[in-house]
Short mmCIF file of C-alpha atoms (C1' of nucleotides) in Angstrom, two decimals:
data_model
loop_
_atom_site.label_atom_id
_atom_site.label_comp_id
_atom_site.label_asym_id
_atom_site.label_seq_id
_atom_site.Cartn_x
_atom_site.Cartn_y
_atom_site.Cartn_z
CA UNK A 1 0.54 -0.34 0.14
CA UNK A 2 1.91 2.79 -1.35
CA UNK A 3 0.59 6.25 0.53
CA UNK A 4 2.55 8.54 -1.65
CA UNK A 5 0.85 10.63 -3.51
CA UNK A 6 2.49 9.92 -7.51
CA UNK A 7 0.31 12.63 -8.44
CA UNK A 8 -0.81 15.96 -7.02
CA UNK A 9 -1.75 18.80 -8.96
CA UNK A 10 -0.42 22.27 -8.43
CA UNK A 11 -1.54 25.87 -9.82
CA UNK A 12 0.03 26.30 -13.47
CA UNK A 13 1.72 29.43 -11.90
CA UNK A 14 3.52 27.22 -9.27
CA UNK A 15 4.70 24.18 -11.50
CA UNK A 16 5.90 26.68 -13.66
CA UNK A 17 8.28 28.59 -11.27
CA UNK A 18 8.67 25.38 -9.46
CA UNK A 19 10.45 23.82 -12.18
CA UNK A 20 12.20 27.12 -13.02
CA UNK A 21 13.63 27.18 -9.55
CA UNK A 22 14.64 23.36 -9.69
CA UNK A 23 16.04 24.62 -12.62
CA UNK A 24 18.40 27.20 -10.91
CA UNK A 25 19.09 24.92 -8.74
CA UNK A 26 20.26 21.98 -11.30
CA UNK A 27 22.59 24.71 -13.24
CA UNK A 28 24.07 25.82 -9.50
CA UNK A 29 24.71 22.21 -8.34
CA UNK A 30 25.89 20.27 -11.55
CA UNK A 31 26.71 22.83 -14.06
CA UNK A 32 26.08 23.50 -17.45
CA UNK A 33 27.23 19.52 -18.76
CA UNK A 34 25.11 18.69 -15.11
CA UNK A 35 21.68 19.84 -16.42
CA UNK A 36 19.33 18.22 -18.27
CA UNK A 37 15.53 17.98 -18.46
CA UNK A 38 15.68 14.92 -16.47
CA UNK A 39 18.00 16.66 -13.77
CA UNK A 40 15.67 19.35 -13.67
CA UNK A 41 12.26 16.87 -12.88
CA UNK A 42 14.32 14.93 -10.57
CA UNK A 43 14.79 18.67 -8.80
CA UNK A 44 11.06 19.56 -9.06
CA UNK A 45 10.07 15.70 -7.99
CA UNK A 46 7.99 15.86 -11.28
CA UNK A 47 8.37 13.56 -14.03
CA UNK A 48 10.46 14.23 -16.88
CA UNK A 49 7.21 14.76 -19.17
CA UNK A 50 6.00 17.21 -17.50
CA UNK A 51 8.42 19.37 -18.39
CA UNK A 52 7.90 19.80 -22.20
CA UNK A 53 4.40 20.34 -20.96
CA UNK A 54 4.94 23.91 -19.30
CA UNK A 55 7.81 24.82 -21.68
CA UNK A 56 9.19 24.80 -25.74
CA UNK A 57 11.90 22.51 -24.85
CA UNK A 58 14.49 23.21 -22.53
CA UNK A 59 16.18 26.07 -24.13
CA UNK A 60 13.26 27.72 -23.38
CA UNK A 61 13.15 26.61 -20.21
CA UNK A 62 16.69 27.91 -19.95
CA UNK A 63 15.99 31.75 -20.88
CA UNK A 64 12.93 31.50 -18.45
CA UNK A 65 15.36 30.48 -15.49
CA UNK A 66 17.94 33.15 -16.62
CA UNK A 67 15.17 35.89 -16.70
CA UNK A 68 14.24 34.80 -12.95
CA UNK A 69 17.26 34.41 -11.89
CA UNK A 70 18.00 38.08 -13.03
CA UNK A 71 14.84 39.44 -12.22
CA UNK A 72 16.04 38.63 -8.46
CA UNK A 73 19.47 39.89 -9.00
CA UNK A 74 17.62 43.22 -9.59
CA UNK A 75 15.27 42.64 -6.91
CA UNK A 76 18.37 42.69 -4.42
CA UNK A 77 20.01 45.33 -6.11
CA UNK A 78 17.50 48.01 -6.23
CA UNK A 79 16.04 46.28 -2.42
CA UNK A 80 20.19 47.93 -1.22
CA UNK A 81 19.81 51.17 -3.54
CA UNK A 82 16.86 51.96 -1.72
CA UNK A 83 17.93 51.10 1.47
CA UNK A 84 20.69 53.49 1.24
CA UNK A 85 18.09 56.49 1.36
CA UNK A 86 18.15 59.12 -0.47
CA UNK A 87 21.58 60.82 -1.18
CA UNK A 88 22.02 60.02 -5.41
CA UNK A 89 25.63 59.71 -5.20
CA UNK A 90 24.47 56.85 -1.27
CA UNK A 91 22.71 55.49 -3.95
CA UNK A 92 24.93 54.46 -6.29
CA UNK A 93 27.64 52.99 -3.53
CA UNK A 94 25.14 51.00 -2.76
CA UNK A 95 24.61 49.48 -6.06
CA UNK A 96 28.60 48.35 -6.29
CA UNK A 97 28.34 47.18 -3.15
CA UNK A 98 24.94 45.05 -3.89
CA UNK A 99 26.73 43.97 -7.11
CA UNK A 100 29.51 42.13 -5.54
CA UNK A 101 27.99 40.70 -2.50
CA UNK A 102 25.87 37.41 -1.71
CA UNK A 103 23.57 36.71 -3.16
CA UNK A 104 24.12 38.49 -6.12
CA UNK A 105 27.93 37.56 -6.47
CA UNK A 106 27.41 33.86 -5.75
CA UNK A 107 28.87 31.26 -7.90
CA UNK A 108 26.33 29.52 -8.07
CA UNK A 109 24.27 32.21 -10.76
CA UNK A 110 27.73 31.14 -12.72
CA UNK A 111 26.10 28.45 -14.84
CA UNK A 112 23.15 29.92 -15.59
CA UNK A 113 24.60 32.78 -16.65
CA UNK A 114 27.17 30.89 -19.25
CA UNK A 115 23.73 28.55 -19.66
CA UNK A 116 21.83 31.38 -21.24
CA UNK A 117 24.71 33.12 -22.96
CA UNK A 118 25.48 30.03 -24.95
CA UNK A 119 22.56 29.77 -26.47
CA UNK A 120 22.32 33.66 -27.32
CA UNK A 121 24.48 34.10 -30.98
CA UNK A 122 22.21 30.04 -32.40
CA UNK A 123 19.08 31.55 -30.99
CA UNK A 124 17.69 35.09 -32.19
CA UNK A 125 14.51 35.46 -29.93
CA UNK A 126 17.04 34.70 -27.01
CA UNK A 127 19.74 37.47 -28.70
CA UNK A 128 16.65 39.63 -28.35
CA UNK A 129 15.75 38.61 -24.61
CA UNK A 130 19.39 39.58 -23.61
CA UNK A 131 19.46 42.89 -25.86
CA UNK A 132 16.62 43.75 -23.93
CA UNK A 133 17.44 42.41 -19.78
CA UNK A 134 20.78 44.34 -20.49
CA UNK A 135 18.77 47.57 -22.29
CA UNK A 136 17.10 47.80 -19.29
CA UNK A 137 19.88 47.30 -16.55
CA UNK A 138 21.50 49.85 -18.48
CA UNK A 139 18.66 52.08 -17.98
CA UNK A 140 18.21 51.09 -14.22
CA UNK A 141 22.44 52.83 -14.03
CA UNK A 142 21.78 55.85 -16.33
CA UNK A 143 18.98 57.08 -14.19
CA UNK A 144 21.73 56.26 -11.15
CA UNK A 145 23.89 58.20 -12.40
CA UNK A 146 21.66 60.81 -13.33
CA UNK A 147 20.44 61.42 -9.99
CA UNK A 148 23.85 62.48 -9.40
CA UNK A 149 24.04 65.05 -11.96
CA UNK A 150 25.56 63.59 -14.51
CA UNK A 151 24.82 65.57 -18.39
CA UNK A 152 22.33 63.98 -20.01
CA UNK A 153 24.56 63.32 -23.17
CA UNK A 154 27.40 61.63 -21.64
CA UNK A 155 24.71 59.26 -18.97
CA UNK A 156 24.56 55.92 -22.17
CA UNK A 157 28.19 56.09 -22.41
CA UNK A 158 28.59 56.36 -18.61
CA UNK A 159 26.14 53.59 -17.60
CA UNK A 160 28.14 51.50 -20.53
CA UNK A 161 30.96 52.39 -18.67
CA UNK A 162 29.64 51.27 -15.30
CA UNK A 163 28.50 48.70 -16.00
CA UNK A 164 30.97 46.57 -18.18
CA UNK A 165 33.59 47.12 -15.23
CA UNK A 166 30.72 45.89 -13.08
CA UNK A 167 29.81 43.26 -15.40
CA UNK A 168 33.75 41.77 -15.45
CA UNK A 169 34.13 42.03 -12.48
CA UNK A 170 31.11 40.23 -11.15
CA UNK A 171 32.44 37.73 -13.79
CA UNK A 172 35.98 37.24 -12.50
CA UNK A 173 34.90 36.94 -8.63
CA UNK A 174 32.89 34.09 -9.41
CA UNK A 175 35.20 32.29 -11.66
CA UNK A 176 38.65 32.87 -9.91
CA UNK A 177 37.21 34.57 -6.22
CA UNK A 178 41.01 34.29 -5.06
CA UNK A 179 42.57 37.06 -7.50
CA UNK A 180 40.96 39.92 -6.10
CA UNK A 181 38.07 40.79 -3.09
CA UNK A 182 34.89 41.74 -3.23
CA UNK A 183 35.96 45.10 -1.59
CA UNK A 184 39.28 45.59 -3.54
CA UNK A 185 35.59 44.95 -6.02
CA UNK A 186 34.11 47.86 -4.68
CA UNK A 187 36.27 50.02 -4.17
CA UNK A 188 37.34 49.21 -8.08
CA UNK A 189 33.88 50.73 -9.24
CA UNK A 190 33.53 53.41 -6.51
CA UNK A 191 36.80 54.69 -7.53
CA UNK A 192 35.50 54.70 -11.04
CA UNK A 193 32.76 56.52 -10.04
CA UNK A 194 34.15 59.21 -8.85
CA UNK A 195 36.22 59.89 -12.04
CA UNK A 196 32.85 59.78 -13.97
CA UNK A 197 31.32 62.16 -11.99
CA UNK A 198 34.32 64.57 -11.20
CA UNK B 1 39.35 2.98 -57.56
CA UNK B 2 39.15 4.66 -54.24
CA UNK B 3 42.97 6.84 -53.88
CA UNK B 4 41.83 8.83 -51.41
CA UNK B 5 44.65 7.94 -49.10
CA UNK B 6 42.30 6.91 -45.46
CA UNK B 7 45.69 6.42 -43.53
CA UNK B 8 48.01 9.68 -43.86
CA UNK B 9 50.85 10.13 -40.49
CA UNK B 10 51.50 13.44 -39.38
CA UNK B 11 53.75 14.71 -36.98
CA UNK B 12 52.60 14.52 -33.26
CA UNK B 13 52.39 17.86 -32.49
CA UNK B 14 50.84 19.19 -35.88
CA UNK B 15 48.20 16.46 -35.55
CA UNK B 16 47.42 18.02 -31.88
CA UNK B 17 47.48 21.62 -33.42
CA UNK B 18 45.16 20.66 -36.48
CA UNK B 19 42.79 18.87 -33.95
CA UNK B 20 43.02 22.09 -31.46
CA UNK B 21 42.28 24.00 -34.40
CA UNK B 22 39.10 22.42 -35.75
CA UNK B 23 38.34 22.66 -32.08
CA UNK B 24 38.08 26.35 -32.75
CA UNK B 25 36.36 26.37 -35.76
CA UNK B 26 33.45 23.86 -34.62
CA UNK B 27 33.04 25.99 -31.56
CA UNK B 28 32.74 29.05 -33.57
CA UNK B 29 30.43 27.75 -36.58
CA UNK B 30 27.90 25.47 -34.30
CA UNK B 31 28.36 26.58 -30.40
CA UNK B 32 28.91 24.91 -27.59
CA UNK B 33 25.97 22.56 -27.90
CA UNK B 34 27.30 21.60 -31.76
CA UNK B 35 30.58 20.43 -29.79
CA UNK B 36 31.52 17.21 -29.85
CA UNK B 37 34.09 14.79 -30.81
CA UNK B 38 32.38 13.66 -34.05
CA UNK B 39 32.03 16.84 -34.98
CA UNK B 40 35.89 17.99 -34.40
CA UNK B 41 36.45 14.91 -35.89
CA UNK B 42 34.75 15.61 -39.12
CA UNK B 43 36.45 18.83 -39.17
CA UNK B 44 39.83 17.83 -38.65
CA UNK B 45 39.65 15.12 -41.58
CA UNK B 46 40.04 12.10 -38.69
CA UNK B 47 38.78 9.44 -37.92
CA UNK B 48 36.20 10.05 -34.35
CA UNK B 49 39.03 8.40 -31.91
CA UNK B 50 42.04 10.07 -32.96
CA UNK B 51 41.06 12.75 -30.81
CA UNK B 52 40.73 10.02 -27.37
CA UNK B 53 44.35 9.10 -28.54
CA UNK B 54 45.48 13.03 -28.35
CA UNK B 55 43.90 14.42 -25.59
CA UNK B 56 42.74 12.97 -21.83
CA UNK B 57 39.05 13.52 -23.04
CA UNK B 58 36.82 16.28 -24.85
CA UNK B 59 37.34 18.58 -21.96
CA UNK B 60 40.92 18.68 -22.30
CA UNK B 61 41.18 19.18 -25.52
CA UNK B 62 38.93 22.31 -25.17
CA UNK B 63 40.88 23.69 -22.99
CA UNK B 64 44.01 23.49 -24.96
CA UNK B 65 42.51 25.10 -27.26
CA UNK B 66 41.17 27.60 -24.87
CA UNK B 67 44.66 28.15 -24.24
CA UNK B 68 45.81 28.32 -27.98
CA UNK B 69 43.17 30.60 -28.59
CA UNK B 70 44.26 33.19 -25.29
CA UNK B 71 47.68 32.79 -26.78
CA UNK B 72 46.59 34.22 -30.20
CA UNK B 73 44.66 36.44 -28.86
CA UNK B 74 47.72 37.61 -26.61
CA UNK B 75 49.76 37.64 -29.84
CA UNK B 76 48.03 39.97 -31.65
CA UNK B 77 47.71 42.32 -28.68
CA UNK B 78 50.88 41.99 -28.48
CA UNK B 79 51.78 42.99 -32.05
CA UNK B 80 49.36 45.95 -32.27
CA UNK B 81 51.40 47.13 -29.13
CA UNK B 82 54.84 46.96 -30.49
CA UNK B 83 53.82 48.39 -34.08
CA UNK B 84 53.07 51.34 -31.85
CA UNK B 85 55.87 52.83 -31.07
CA UNK B 86 58.25 53.47 -27.85
CA UNK B 87 55.29 55.81 -26.42
CA UNK B 88 53.90 54.17 -23.41
CA UNK B 89 50.32 55.88 -23.36
CA UNK B 90 50.49 54.84 -26.94
CA UNK B 91 51.37 51.25 -26.43
CA UNK B 92 48.22 51.27 -23.87
CA UNK B 93 46.01 52.98 -26.08
CA UNK B 94 46.78 50.94 -29.09
CA UNK B 95 46.25 48.11 -26.17
CA UNK B 96 43.01 49.06 -25.71
CA UNK B 97 42.15 49.80 -29.41
CA UNK B 98 43.24 46.01 -30.63
CA UNK B 99 40.46 44.25 -27.36
CA UNK B 100 37.40 45.42 -29.48
CA UNK B 101 39.12 44.64 -32.98
CA UNK B 102 39.27 41.33 -35.05
CA UNK B 103 40.41 38.97 -34.50
CA UNK B 104 40.23 39.80 -30.52
CA UNK B 105 36.69 40.99 -30.74
CA UNK B 106 35.09 37.99 -32.70
CA UNK B 107 31.60 36.79 -31.76
CA UNK B 108 33.60 33.69 -33.41
CA UNK B 109 35.62 33.16 -29.45
CA UNK B 110 33.11 33.25 -27.65
CA UNK B 111 31.79 30.17 -27.57
CA UNK B 112 35.47 28.80 -26.67
CA UNK B 113 35.58 31.24 -24.20
CA UNK B 114 32.08 29.75 -23.03
CA UNK B 115 32.40 26.52 -22.99
CA UNK B 116 36.02 26.87 -21.21
CA UNK B 117 34.01 29.00 -18.59
CA UNK B 118 32.13 26.58 -18.28
CA UNK B 119 34.11 23.80 -17.13
CA UNK B 120 36.08 25.94 -14.46
CA UNK B 121 33.59 25.17 -11.15
CA UNK B 122 33.72 21.74 -11.40
CA UNK B 123 37.46 21.30 -12.75
CA UNK B 124 40.16 21.59 -10.46
CA UNK B 125 42.79 21.49 -12.86
CA UNK B 126 41.44 24.16 -15.26
CA UNK B 127 40.15 26.28 -12.63
CA UNK B 128 43.78 26.46 -11.82
CA UNK B 129 44.33 27.12 -16.05
CA UNK B 130 42.19 30.37 -15.87
CA UNK B 131 44.37 31.51 -13.14
CA UNK B 132 47.00 31.18 -14.12
CA UNK B 133 46.56 32.76 -17.87
CA UNK B 134 43.82 35.63 -15.73
CA UNK B 135 47.29 36.80 -14.52
CA UNK B 136 49.08 36.16 -16.93
CA UNK B 137 46.95 38.34 -19.04
CA UNK B 138 46.87 41.26 -15.69
CA UNK B 139 50.96 40.89 -15.43
CA UNK B 140 50.82 42.51 -19.00
CA UNK B 141 48.16 45.14 -18.51
CA UNK B 142 50.54 45.79 -14.57
CA UNK B 143 53.63 46.56 -17.25
CA UNK B 144 51.91 48.54 -19.49
CA UNK B 145 50.25 51.13 -16.47
CA UNK B 146 54.00 50.91 -14.97
CA UNK B 147 55.46 52.29 -17.85
CA UNK B 148 53.34 54.81 -18.09
CA UNK B 149 54.57 56.33 -14.48
CA UNK B 150 51.74 54.40 -12.32
CA UNK B 151 53.43 54.40 -8.45
CA UNK B 152 53.54 50.15 -8.23
CA UNK B 153 51.32 49.83 -5.16
CA UNK B 154 49.03 51.15 -7.97
CA UNK B 155 49.01 48.74 -10.55
CA UNK B 156 47.97 45.82 -9.08
CA UNK B 157 44.10 46.87 -9.07
CA UNK B 158 44.39 49.23 -12.05
CA UNK B 159 45.49 46.21 -13.48
CA UNK B 160 42.16 44.13 -12.57
CA UNK B 161 39.74 47.12 -13.42
CA UNK B 162 41.42 48.03 -16.64
CA UNK B 163 41.09 43.35 -17.61
CA UNK B 164 37.55 44.15 -16.10
CA UNK B 165 36.73 46.73 -17.80
CA UNK B 166 37.49 45.33 -21.15
CA UNK B 167 36.34 41.94 -20.87
CA UNK B 168 33.38 43.41 -19.45
CA UNK B 169 33.02 45.31 -23.37
CA UNK B 170 34.03 42.72 -24.55
CA UNK B 171 31.82 40.46 -23.66
CA UNK B 172 28.74 42.62 -24.75
CA UNK B 173 29.95 43.68 -27.98
CA UNK B 174 30.50 39.63 -28.62
CA UNK B 175 26.73 39.30 -27.16
CA UNK B 176 24.50 42.32 -28.53
CA UNK B 177 27.33 44.31 -31.41
CA UNK B 178 24.83 46.65 -31.79
CA UNK B 179 23.94 47.67 -27.95
CA UNK B 180 27.19 49.86 -28.62
CA UNK B 181 29.91 50.08 -31.43
CA UNK B 182 33.85 48.94 -30.68
CA UNK B 183 35.03 52.81 -32.05
CA UNK B 184 32.61 53.15 -28.43
CA UNK B 185 33.94 50.74 -26.65
CA UNK B 186 37.82 51.71 -27.43
CA UNK B 187 36.40 55.65 -25.54
CA UNK B 188 35.45 54.33 -22.91
CA UNK B 189 38.65 51.95 -21.89
CA UNK B 190 40.65 55.42 -22.73
CA UNK B 191 38.80 57.67 -21.31
CA UNK B 192 39.08 55.32 -17.74
CA UNK B 193 42.95 54.95 -18.48
CA UNK B 194 42.78 59.00 -18.29
CA UNK B 195 41.29 59.04 -15.10
CA UNK B 196 43.53 56.03 -13.87
CA UNK B 197 46.86 58.30 -14.72
CA UNK B 198 45.83 61.40 -13.74
"C1'" DA C 1 62.82 -9.09 -46.24
"C1'" DA C 2 61.25 -9.31 -41.80
"C1'" DG C 3 59.94 -7.63 -37.50
"C1'" DC C 4 58.52 -3.94 -34.52
"C1'" DT C 5 56.83 0.61 -32.97
"C1'" DT C 6 53.35 3.85 -33.40
"C1'" DG C 7 49.86 6.82 -35.65
"C1'" DT C 8 45.06 5.93 -37.30
"C1'" DT C 9 40.94 3.81 -38.49
"C1'" DG C 10 36.51 2.35 -37.99
"C1'" DG C 11 33.01 0.26 -35.16
"C1'" DA C 12 31.27 -1.59 -30.65
"C1'" DC C 13 29.54 -0.33 -26.77
"C1'" DA C 14 26.78 1.14 -22.74
"C1'" DA C 15 25.10 5.71 -21.22
"C1'" DA C 16 22.65 9.93 -21.29
"C1'" DT C 17 19.80 12.94 -24.56
"C1'" DG C 18 14.83 15.48 -26.09
"C1'" DT C 19 11.06 15.24 -27.35
"C1'" DA C 20 6.32 12.50 -28.49
"C1'" DC C 21 2.36 9.93 -27.04
"C1'" DA C 22 -0.86 6.89 -24.40
"C1'" DA C 23 -2.53 6.20 -20.22
"C1'" DC C 24 -4.44 8.02 -16.19
"C1'" DA C 25 -6.03 10.98 -12.43
"C1'" DA C 26 -8.14 14.69 -10.46
"C1'" DG C 27 -11.32 18.23 -10.04
"C1'" DC C 28 -15.05 20.69 -11.86
"C1'" DG C 29 -20.15 21.49 -14.19
"C1'" DT C 30 -23.77 19.24 -15.35
"C1'" DA D 1 -23.11 10.62 -10.76
"C1'" DC D 2 -21.64 11.22 -14.91
"C1'" DG D 3 -18.43 12.97 -18.70
"C1'" DC D 4 -15.18 16.66 -20.24
"C1'" DT D 5 -11.27 19.19 -18.68
"C1'" DT D 6 -6.62 18.99 -18.36
"C1'" DG D 7 -2.37 17.94 -15.45
"C1'" DT D 8 0.07 14.44 -14.65
"C1'" DT D 9 2.60 10.36 -15.39
"C1'" DG D 10 6.41 6.67 -17.40
"C1'" DT D 11 7.54 5.03 -20.88
"C1'" DA D 12 9.44 4.38 -25.83
"C1'" DC D 13 12.22 6.47 -29.29
"C1'" DA D 14 15.36 7.45 -32.10
"C1'" DT D 15 19.65 10.15 -31.89
"C1'" DT D 16 23.64 11.58 -30.01
"C1'" DT D 17 27.15 11.72 -26.53
"C1'" DG D 18 32.28 9.92 -25.11
"C1'" DT D 19 34.81 5.90 -24.45
"C1'" DC D 20 37.30 2.08 -25.35
"C1'" DC D 21 39.51 -1.05 -28.60
"C1'" DA D 22 40.85 -4.90 -31.91
"C1'" DA D 23 42.94 -4.55 -35.94
"C1'" DC D 24 45.56 -2.33 -40.03
"C1'" DA D 25 48.94 0.95 -42.44
"C1'" DA D 26 53.07 2.94 -42.29
"C1'" DG D 27 58.10 3.93 -41.12
"C1'" DC D 28 61.85 2.17 -39.07
"C1'" DT D 29 65.32 -0.66 -36.95
"C1'" DT D 30 67.40 -4.99 -37.72
#
DNA sequence: AAGCTTGTTGGACAAATGTACAACAAGCGT
DNA sequence: ACGCTTGTTGTACATTTGTCCAACAAGCTT
């Protein structure tokens, strides 16, 4: 007499969310090579066939997982900015500091980014998603820079520079955490902002 | 009467090099997902079994491919620096300009980088290789900065900053080439050097 | 020539992959 | 109670994956 309910119906949105969360965990734990439909299904406690029912192939699931993790990252950064108070420069500093602290700068997120990046060149739809999310991120930086009084015509390039610097430091911090510290990364980024806003 | 020689013996080093070149081409053309032992063997005009004879698994081949492409990139940058003449600042400018021009900034190289990065978290040996090559790259930047008169105690963090900025711009340039131009990337990097060396 | 070493082949092998699909179970409206 | 819709299961399927290995071919030594 098996009393384990092998069949449990969930709210569609909740099921989608749990599959996305499972995909993020598998990517973090087993890397890109260890991520498959079956591994995700096991992690979610669900039959493998269900993945195909909710997502149009595993690439689509990875793309949605990236979007979800990206949103979490953005939320964590926004929260740090919000708790920094009204001073524009303090908000900018909070932005970069949060970028190099958990849960944003975490090797666990790296595999999700890499899996997504690997799909960009061959999938036009995913390339479009990347462009969109990159533009959103840059727009937030532009806003923070504008609040600090940076002239409008300089905002675009300045935001590109800060975004690239933060991304480069973030990537290196995840790939080899011993080359430099999160504090050093934050110091570099803040010094860069000083120069940019002078 | 098939006159095609199905069996041609090659110098071991030449064969290794041709397999690495084939791996780089497959990565560039078919992306990470389309790269397999068989695809590489076909590209090299060689039997699949030969890959295992020269490399200790496909991960080792990818790691060596990365090292090879990295060396090519470093050579291209060094050539640009050398042809810039003796002025230290001109050499630094040549360094960043070359970083955003072909053949360094090319979407073809992206897949090789991504394939290598995906191996870093799970393979300690590959993580070590990454640390080493990253340190080499940074050391070159430190040298160029020192030639420009940057104080020794500031060289390390400055090199980390420039490396991260260039990497971030390079990555974004490969992922979405329409967000900004190579000229803009070069301008950003040179402006950053101005601020750093002031 | 004969034998030995070694690069090379081509296929075998088990394991893993993504997807498709028939069957089933649960909740809902009637 | 009944049927209908739909989330869910489990498996089957054809491919593809990385690795292994016995056989073979070329060159070198003797």
